[in-house]
């Protein structure tokens, strides 16, 4: 009798576990979608796959958010996450692969700009600026720990209605890696009938990093080259760096962010800036220029 009851209990337990596993993607998708809606996202669709011992497939994630007169729509399909269970428990995964991501940034019509948008902007403007909360010493801190070791982007398309120029619609691919507190990556950009651009970035903190943007054309010179370093010096920090910009080659990227118009393509020139200076470690970033302890050469 006990053996028979034990078998029934074991069978019911297995059925319950299988049921929970079958319902897990649906339940998790619903909870995540509800969480995004509470943060103001609209048209949220999330479909998660069944988790395995080392990875999970995510068929669809899409959502929409209205920001400052524009509507941002994001959609990704067939994402893959690879992980090890011990690291996953701590919220960390080995690799995130995004085969296809589509981002559209469209203008909102006047009728769509209701009272809610004004209220949100009012709350944002009334909040304390992060520049007043951060100090110069915070720039020496290491980068935040990212939840992944590698991020692979196969095809990310971004379209912005307000943008002008050949990069109004741009396709991005590349890899971003995070190892031992250092961020590194290489991304490729290509617009309509343009050459391919490459962006290489390495960084250890907000003040110690480098970035180079260059066209993939033969014998092309860097469009943007940035390098900055910072180190502590008692109660102060020392900062030095350089920035070089090819204005004409950078014009398509500026037009992507700021709708200036085709006249921007007529601007030519080269900008080179080098700086070195010291600042008090306890000075807020918002007051660095007015702080008497700040010196820049």
GROMACS .gro file of C-alpha atoms in nm:
model
  297
    1UNK     CA    1   0.000   0.000   0.000
    2UNK     CA    2   0.276   0.246   0.092
    3UNK     CA    3   0.463   0.161  -0.227
    4UNK     CA    4   0.151   0.228  -0.433
    5UNK     CA    5   0.092   0.562  -0.259
    6UNK     CA    6   0.456   0.654  -0.305
    7UNK     CA    7   0.430   0.584  -0.678
    8UNK     CA    8   0.117   0.798  -0.706
    9UNK     CA    9   0.280   1.083  -0.515
   10UNK     CA   10   0.590   1.059  -0.733
   11UNK     CA   11   0.378   1.062  -1.047
   12UNK     CA   12   0.183   1.365  -0.930
   13UNK     CA   13   0.507   1.541  -0.844
   14UNK     CA   14   0.647   1.476  -1.191
   15UNK     CA   15   0.326   1.597  -1.353
   16UNK     CA   16   0.343   1.916  -1.145
   17UNK     CA   17   0.706   1.978  -1.242
   18UNK     CA   18   0.635   1.920  -1.611
   19UNK     CA   19   0.333   2.151  -1.591
   20UNK     CA   20   0.540   2.425  -1.430
   21UNK     CA   21   0.808   2.387  -1.698
   22UNK     CA   22   0.549   2.405  -1.976
   23UNK     CA   23   0.389   2.716  -1.824
   24UNK     CA   24   0.719   2.889  -1.741
   25UNK     CA   25   0.772   3.074  -2.074
   26UNK     CA   26   0.411   3.192  -2.087
   27UNK     CA   27   0.412   3.310  -1.725
   28UNK     CA   28   0.752   3.481  -1.750
   29UNK     CA   29   0.653   3.651  -2.077
   30UNK     CA   30   0.334   3.785  -1.920
   31UNK     CA   31   0.510   3.917  -1.608
   32UNK     CA   32   0.786   4.088  -1.809
   33UNK     CA   33   0.532   4.247  -2.044
   34UNK     CA   34   0.328   4.375  -1.751
   35UNK     CA   35   0.642   4.518  -1.591
   36UNK     CA   36   0.730   4.711  -1.909
   37UNK     CA   37   0.377   4.846  -1.937
   38UNK     CA   38   0.398   4.980  -1.582
   39UNK     CA   39   0.706   5.178  -1.689
   40UNK     CA   40   0.513   5.344  -1.970
   41UNK     CA   41   0.594   5.116  -2.263
   42UNK     CA   42   0.318   5.048  -2.514
   43UNK     CA   43   0.235   4.767  -2.756
   44UNK     CA   44   0.454   4.526  -2.560
   45UNK     CA   45   0.493   4.176  -2.703
   46UNK     CA   46   0.728   3.925  -2.539
   47UNK     CA   47   0.758   3.559  -2.629
   48UNK     CA   48   1.018   3.359  -2.440
   49UNK     CA   49   1.133   3.009  -2.528
   50UNK     CA   50   1.191   2.717  -2.295
   51UNK     CA   51   1.511   2.752  -2.089
   52UNK     CA   52   1.774   2.481  -2.127
   53UNK     CA   53   2.078   2.392  -1.921
   54UNK     CA   54   2.304   2.623  -2.120
   55UNK     CA   55   2.085   2.855  -2.322
   56UNK     CA   56   1.747   2.996  -2.414
   57UNK     CA   57   1.580   3.112  -2.733
   58UNK     CA   58   1.370   3.431  -2.740
   59UNK     CA   59   1.152   3.439  -3.053
   60UNK     CA   60   1.004   3.790  -3.024
   61UNK     CA   61   1.038   4.106  -2.816
   62UNK     CA   62   0.881   4.434  -2.925
   63UNK     CA   63   0.769   4.753  -2.754
   64UNK     CA   64   0.708   5.123  -2.812
   65UNK     CA   65   0.792   5.430  -2.604
   66UNK     CA   66   0.716   5.798  -2.665
   67UNK     CA   67   1.007   6.031  -2.585
   68UNK     CA   68   1.034   6.408  -2.638
   69UNK     CA   69   0.807   6.433  -2.941
   70UNK     CA   70   0.922   6.108  -3.100
   71UNK     CA   71   0.797   5.750  -3.087
   72UNK     CA   72   1.063   5.481  -3.049
   73UNK     CA   73   0.963   5.134  -3.169
   74UNK     CA   74   1.196   4.842  -3.100
   75UNK     CA   75   1.158   4.488  -3.230
   76UNK     CA   76   1.399   4.196  -3.201
   77UNK     CA   77   1.355   3.840  -3.322
   78UNK     CA   78   1.526   3.505  -3.262
   79UNK     CA   79   1.757   3.623  -2.987
   80UNK     CA   80   1.980   3.363  -2.819
   81UNK     CA   81   2.118   3.366  -2.465
   82UNK     CA   82   2.398   3.135  -2.356
   83UNK     CA   83   2.475   3.095  -1.988
   84UNK     CA   84   2.607   2.877  -1.709
   85UNK     CA   85   2.360   2.805  -1.432
   86UNK     CA   86   2.580   2.930  -1.141
   87UNK     CA   87   2.639   3.265  -1.315
   88UNK     CA   88   2.275   3.287  -1.423
   89UNK     CA   89   2.164   3.271  -1.060
   90UNK     CA   90   2.363   3.591  -1.004
   91UNK     CA   91   2.207   3.760  -1.308
   92UNK     CA   92   2.500   3.712  -1.546
   93UNK     CA   93   2.512   3.537  -1.886
   94UNK     CA   94   2.801   3.440  -2.111
   95UNK     CA   95   2.670   3.557  -2.446
   96UNK     CA   96   2.375   3.743  -2.596
   97UNK     CA   97   2.318   3.709  -2.972
   98UNK     CA   98   2.077   3.941  -3.153
   99UNK     CA   99   2.039   3.825  -3.515
  100UNK     CA  100   1.793   4.097  -3.610
  101UNK     CA  101   1.690   4.418  -3.434
  102UNK     CA  102   1.478   4.692  -3.590
  103UNK     CA  103   1.455   5.038  -3.429
  104UNK     CA  104   1.229   5.307  -3.575
  105UNK     CA  105   1.220   5.660  -3.436
  106UNK     CA  106   0.918   5.837  -3.582
  107UNK     CA  107   0.775   6.184  -3.528
  108UNK     CA  108   0.467   6.207  -3.313
  109UNK     CA  109   0.172   6.389  -3.461
  110UNK     CA  110   0.047   6.697  -3.270
  111UNK     CA  111  -0.268   6.507  -3.175
  112UNK     CA  112  -0.052   6.238  -3.009
  113UNK     CA  113   0.124   6.487  -2.781
  114UNK     CA  114  -0.117   6.486  -2.490
  115UNK     CA  115  -0.099   6.598  -2.132
  116UNK     CA  116   0.088   6.285  -2.030
  117UNK     CA  117   0.392   6.377  -2.239
  118UNK     CA  118   0.404   6.723  -2.084
  119UNK     CA  119   0.373   6.578  -1.735
  120UNK     CA  120   0.657   6.337  -1.791
  121UNK     CA  121   0.886   6.609  -1.923
  122UNK     CA  122   0.796   6.829  -1.627
  123UNK     CA  123   0.891   6.558  -1.380
  124UNK     CA  124   1.218   6.493  -1.559
  125UNK     CA  125   1.312   6.861  -1.566
  126UNK     CA  126   1.232   6.898  -1.198
  127UNK     CA  127   1.449   6.608  -1.092
  128UNK     CA  128   1.808   6.663  -0.981
  129UNK     CA  129   2.056   6.653  -1.265
  130UNK     CA  130   2.299   6.359  -1.246
  131UNK     CA  131   2.585   6.604  -1.302
  132UNK     CA  132   2.519   6.752  -0.958
  133UNK     CA  133   2.523   6.409  -0.794
  134UNK     CA  134   2.846   6.284  -0.951
  135UNK     CA  135   3.190   6.411  -0.849
  136UNK     CA  136   3.517   6.421  -1.038
  137UNK     CA  137   3.640   6.134  -0.822
  138UNK     CA  138   3.354   5.918  -0.951
  139UNK     CA  139   3.516   5.930  -1.296
  140UNK     CA  140   3.793   5.703  -1.166
  141UNK     CA  141   3.553   5.425  -1.078
  142UNK     CA  142   3.547   5.118  -1.298
  143UNK     CA  143   3.267   5.062  -1.544
  144UNK     CA  144   2.948   4.904  -1.411
  145UNK     CA  145   2.945   4.525  -1.433
  146UNK     CA  146   2.750   4.437  -1.744
  147UNK     CA  147   2.513   4.137  -1.733
  148UNK     CA  148   2.697   3.966  -2.021
  149UNK     CA  149   3.048   3.877  -2.135
  150UNK     CA  150   2.974   3.912  -2.506
  151UNK     CA  151   2.703   4.088  -2.707
  152UNK     CA  152   2.682   3.988  -3.073
  153UNK     CA  153   2.486   4.209  -3.313
  154UNK     CA  154   2.428   4.050  -3.653
  155UNK     CA  155   2.196   4.313  -3.802
  156UNK     CA  156   2.058   4.619  -3.626
  157UNK     CA  157   1.868   4.864  -3.844
  158UNK     CA  158   1.791   5.213  -3.714
  159UNK     CA  159   1.564   5.458  -3.894
  160UNK     CA  160   1.502   5.812  -3.764
  161UNK     CA  161   1.242   6.020  -3.941
  162UNK     CA  162   1.390   6.353  -3.826
  163UNK     CA  163   1.738   6.264  -3.947
  164UNK     CA  164   1.881   6.380  -4.277
  165UNK     CA  165   2.159   6.252  -4.499
  166UNK     CA  166   2.269   5.901  -4.598
  167UNK     CA  167   2.261   5.769  -4.242
  168UNK     CA  168   1.891   5.836  -4.194
  169UNK     CA  169   1.864   5.460  -4.212
  170UNK     CA  170   2.173   5.283  -4.081
  171UNK     CA  171   2.265   4.918  -4.037
  172UNK     CA  172   2.491   4.817  -3.748
  173UNK     CA  173   2.671   4.491  -3.673
  174UNK     CA  174   2.955   4.392  -3.443
  175UNK     CA  175   3.063   4.259  -3.106
  176UNK     CA  176   3.081   4.417  -2.760
  177UNK     CA  177   3.284   4.234  -2.492
  178UNK     CA  178   3.331   4.284  -2.121
  179UNK     CA  179   3.632   4.117  -1.958
  180UNK     CA  180   3.789   4.179  -1.616
  181UNK     CA  181   3.639   4.525  -1.578
  182UNK     CA  182   3.734   4.640  -1.930
  183UNK     CA  183   3.487   4.708  -2.208
  184UNK     CA  184   3.588   4.658  -2.568
  185UNK     CA  185   3.413   4.625  -2.896
  186UNK     CA  186   3.402   4.685  -3.268
  187UNK     CA  187   3.090   4.798  -3.452
  188UNK     CA  188   3.033   4.848  -3.823
  189UNK     CA  189   2.792   5.110  -3.961
  190UNK     CA  190   2.655   5.144  -4.312
  191UNK     CA  191   2.394   5.382  -4.447
  192UNK     CA  192   2.220   5.421  -4.780
  193UNK     CA  193   2.482   5.407  -5.058
  194UNK     CA  194   2.767   5.476  -4.815
  195UNK     CA  195   3.093   5.308  -4.734
  196UNK     CA  196   3.116   5.097  -4.422
  197UNK     CA  197   3.231   5.277  -4.106
  198UNK     CA  198   3.406   5.104  -3.818
  199UNK     CA  199   3.394   5.208  -3.453
  200UNK     CA  200   3.645   5.059  -3.209
  201UNK     CA  201   3.605   5.130  -2.838
  202UNK     CA  202   3.801   5.026  -2.529
  203UNK     CA  203   3.747   5.156  -2.178
  204UNK     CA  204   3.809   5.091  -1.811
  205UNK     CA  205   3.620   5.384  -1.656
  206UNK     CA  206   3.423   5.692  -1.754
  207UNK     CA  207   3.747   5.891  -1.783
  208UNK     CA  208   3.991   5.630  -1.918
  209UNK     CA  209   3.887   5.507  -2.259
  210UNK     CA  210   3.953   5.546  -2.628
  211UNK     CA  211   3.741   5.540  -2.941
  212UNK     CA  212   3.819   5.553  -3.311
  213UNK     CA  213   3.567   5.598  -3.593
  214UNK     CA  214   3.705   5.534  -3.940
  215UNK     CA  215   3.575   5.466  -4.288
  216UNK     CA  216   3.657   5.127  -4.438
  217UNK     CA  217   3.771   5.289  -4.763
  218UNK     CA  218   4.136   5.227  -4.861
  219UNK     CA  219   4.386   5.464  -4.694
  220UNK     CA  220   4.109   5.637  -4.499
  221UNK     CA  221   4.210   5.855  -4.207
  222UNK     CA  222   4.013   5.840  -3.878
  223UNK     CA  223   3.695   6.045  -3.873
  224UNK     CA  224   3.700   6.074  -3.495
  225UNK     CA  225   3.982   5.975  -3.263
  226UNK     CA  226   3.937   6.016  -2.887
  227UNK     CA  227   4.166   5.916  -2.605
  228UNK     CA  228   4.144   6.017  -2.240
  229UNK     CA  229   4.318   5.909  -1.921
  230UNK     CA  230   4.274   5.996  -1.556
  231UNK     CA  231   4.465   5.906  -1.242
  232UNK     CA  232   4.439   6.005  -0.875
  233UNK     CA  233   4.680   6.261  -0.728
  234UNK     CA  234   4.610   6.298  -0.358
  235UNK     CA  235   4.285   6.488  -0.314
  236UNK     CA  236   4.276   6.568  -0.684
  237UNK     CA  237   4.260   6.382  -1.012
  238UNK     CA  238   4.472   6.446  -1.317
  239UNK     CA  239   4.309   6.420  -1.658
  240UNK     CA  240   4.463   6.439  -2.003
  241UNK     CA  241   4.345   6.347  -2.348
  242UNK     CA  242   4.306   6.437  -2.710
  243UNK     CA  243   4.031   6.462  -2.969
  244UNK     CA  244   4.073   6.478  -3.346
  245UNK     CA  245   3.776   6.524  -3.580
  246UNK     CA  246   3.743   6.526  -3.958
  247UNK     CA  247   3.441   6.756  -3.980
  248UNK     CA  248   3.338   6.674  -4.335
  249UNK     CA  249   3.345   6.298  -4.280
  250UNK     CA  250   3.158   6.335  -3.950
  251UNK     CA  251   2.872   6.530  -4.108
  252UNK     CA  252   2.652   6.223  -4.186
  253UNK     CA  253   2.668   6.116  -3.820
  254UNK     CA  254   2.576   6.464  -3.698
  255UNK     CA  255   2.282   6.468  -3.939
  256UNK     CA  256   2.164   6.139  -3.791
  257UNK     CA  257   2.125   6.302  -3.449
  258UNK     CA  258   2.046   6.664  -3.536
  259UNK     CA  259   1.828   6.746  -3.841
  260UNK     CA  260   2.044   7.036  -3.963
  261UNK     CA  261   1.998   6.978  -4.337
  262UNK     CA  262   2.212   6.915  -4.648
  263UNK     CA  263   2.416   7.234  -4.589
  264UNK     CA  264   2.610   7.046  -4.323
  265UNK     CA  265   2.781   6.842  -4.594
  266UNK     CA  266   2.947   7.158  -4.725
  267UNK     CA  267   3.137   7.215  -4.403
  268UNK     CA  268   3.502   7.109  -4.417
  269UNK     CA  269   3.794   7.122  -4.182
  270UNK     CA  270   3.987   6.938  -3.915
  271UNK     CA  271   3.960   6.986  -3.540
  272UNK     CA  272   4.234   6.880  -3.301
  273UNK     CA  273   4.207   6.936  -2.927
  274UNK     CA  274   4.447   6.831  -2.652
  275UNK     CA  275   4.391   6.893  -2.285
  276UNK     CA  276   4.547   6.833  -1.947
  277UNK     CA  277   4.422   6.945  -1.613
  278UNK     CA  278   4.346   6.876  -1.249
  279UNK     CA  279   4.026   6.886  -1.050
  280UNK     CA  280   3.928   6.830  -0.690
  281UNK     CA  281   3.803   6.479  -0.636
  282UNK     CA  282   3.505   6.600  -0.432
  283UNK     CA  283   3.391   6.865  -0.683
  284UNK     CA  284   3.061   6.791  -0.858
  285UNK     CA  285   3.070   6.761  -1.236
  286UNK     CA  286   2.812   7.039  -1.268
  287UNK     CA  287   3.039   7.289  -1.092
  288UNK     CA  288   3.381   7.194  -1.233
  289UNK     CA  289   3.408   7.507  -1.449
  290UNK     CA  290   3.332   7.741  -1.158
  291UNK     CA  291   3.541   7.553  -0.901
  292UNK     CA  292   3.858   7.746  -0.820
  293UNK     CA  293   4.048   7.419  -0.775
  294UNK     CA  294   3.996   7.323  -1.141
  295UNK     CA  295   4.287   7.392  -1.376
  296UNK     CA  296   4.287   7.309  -1.747
  297UNK     CA  297   4.571   7.362  -1.994
   0.00000   0.00000   0.00000
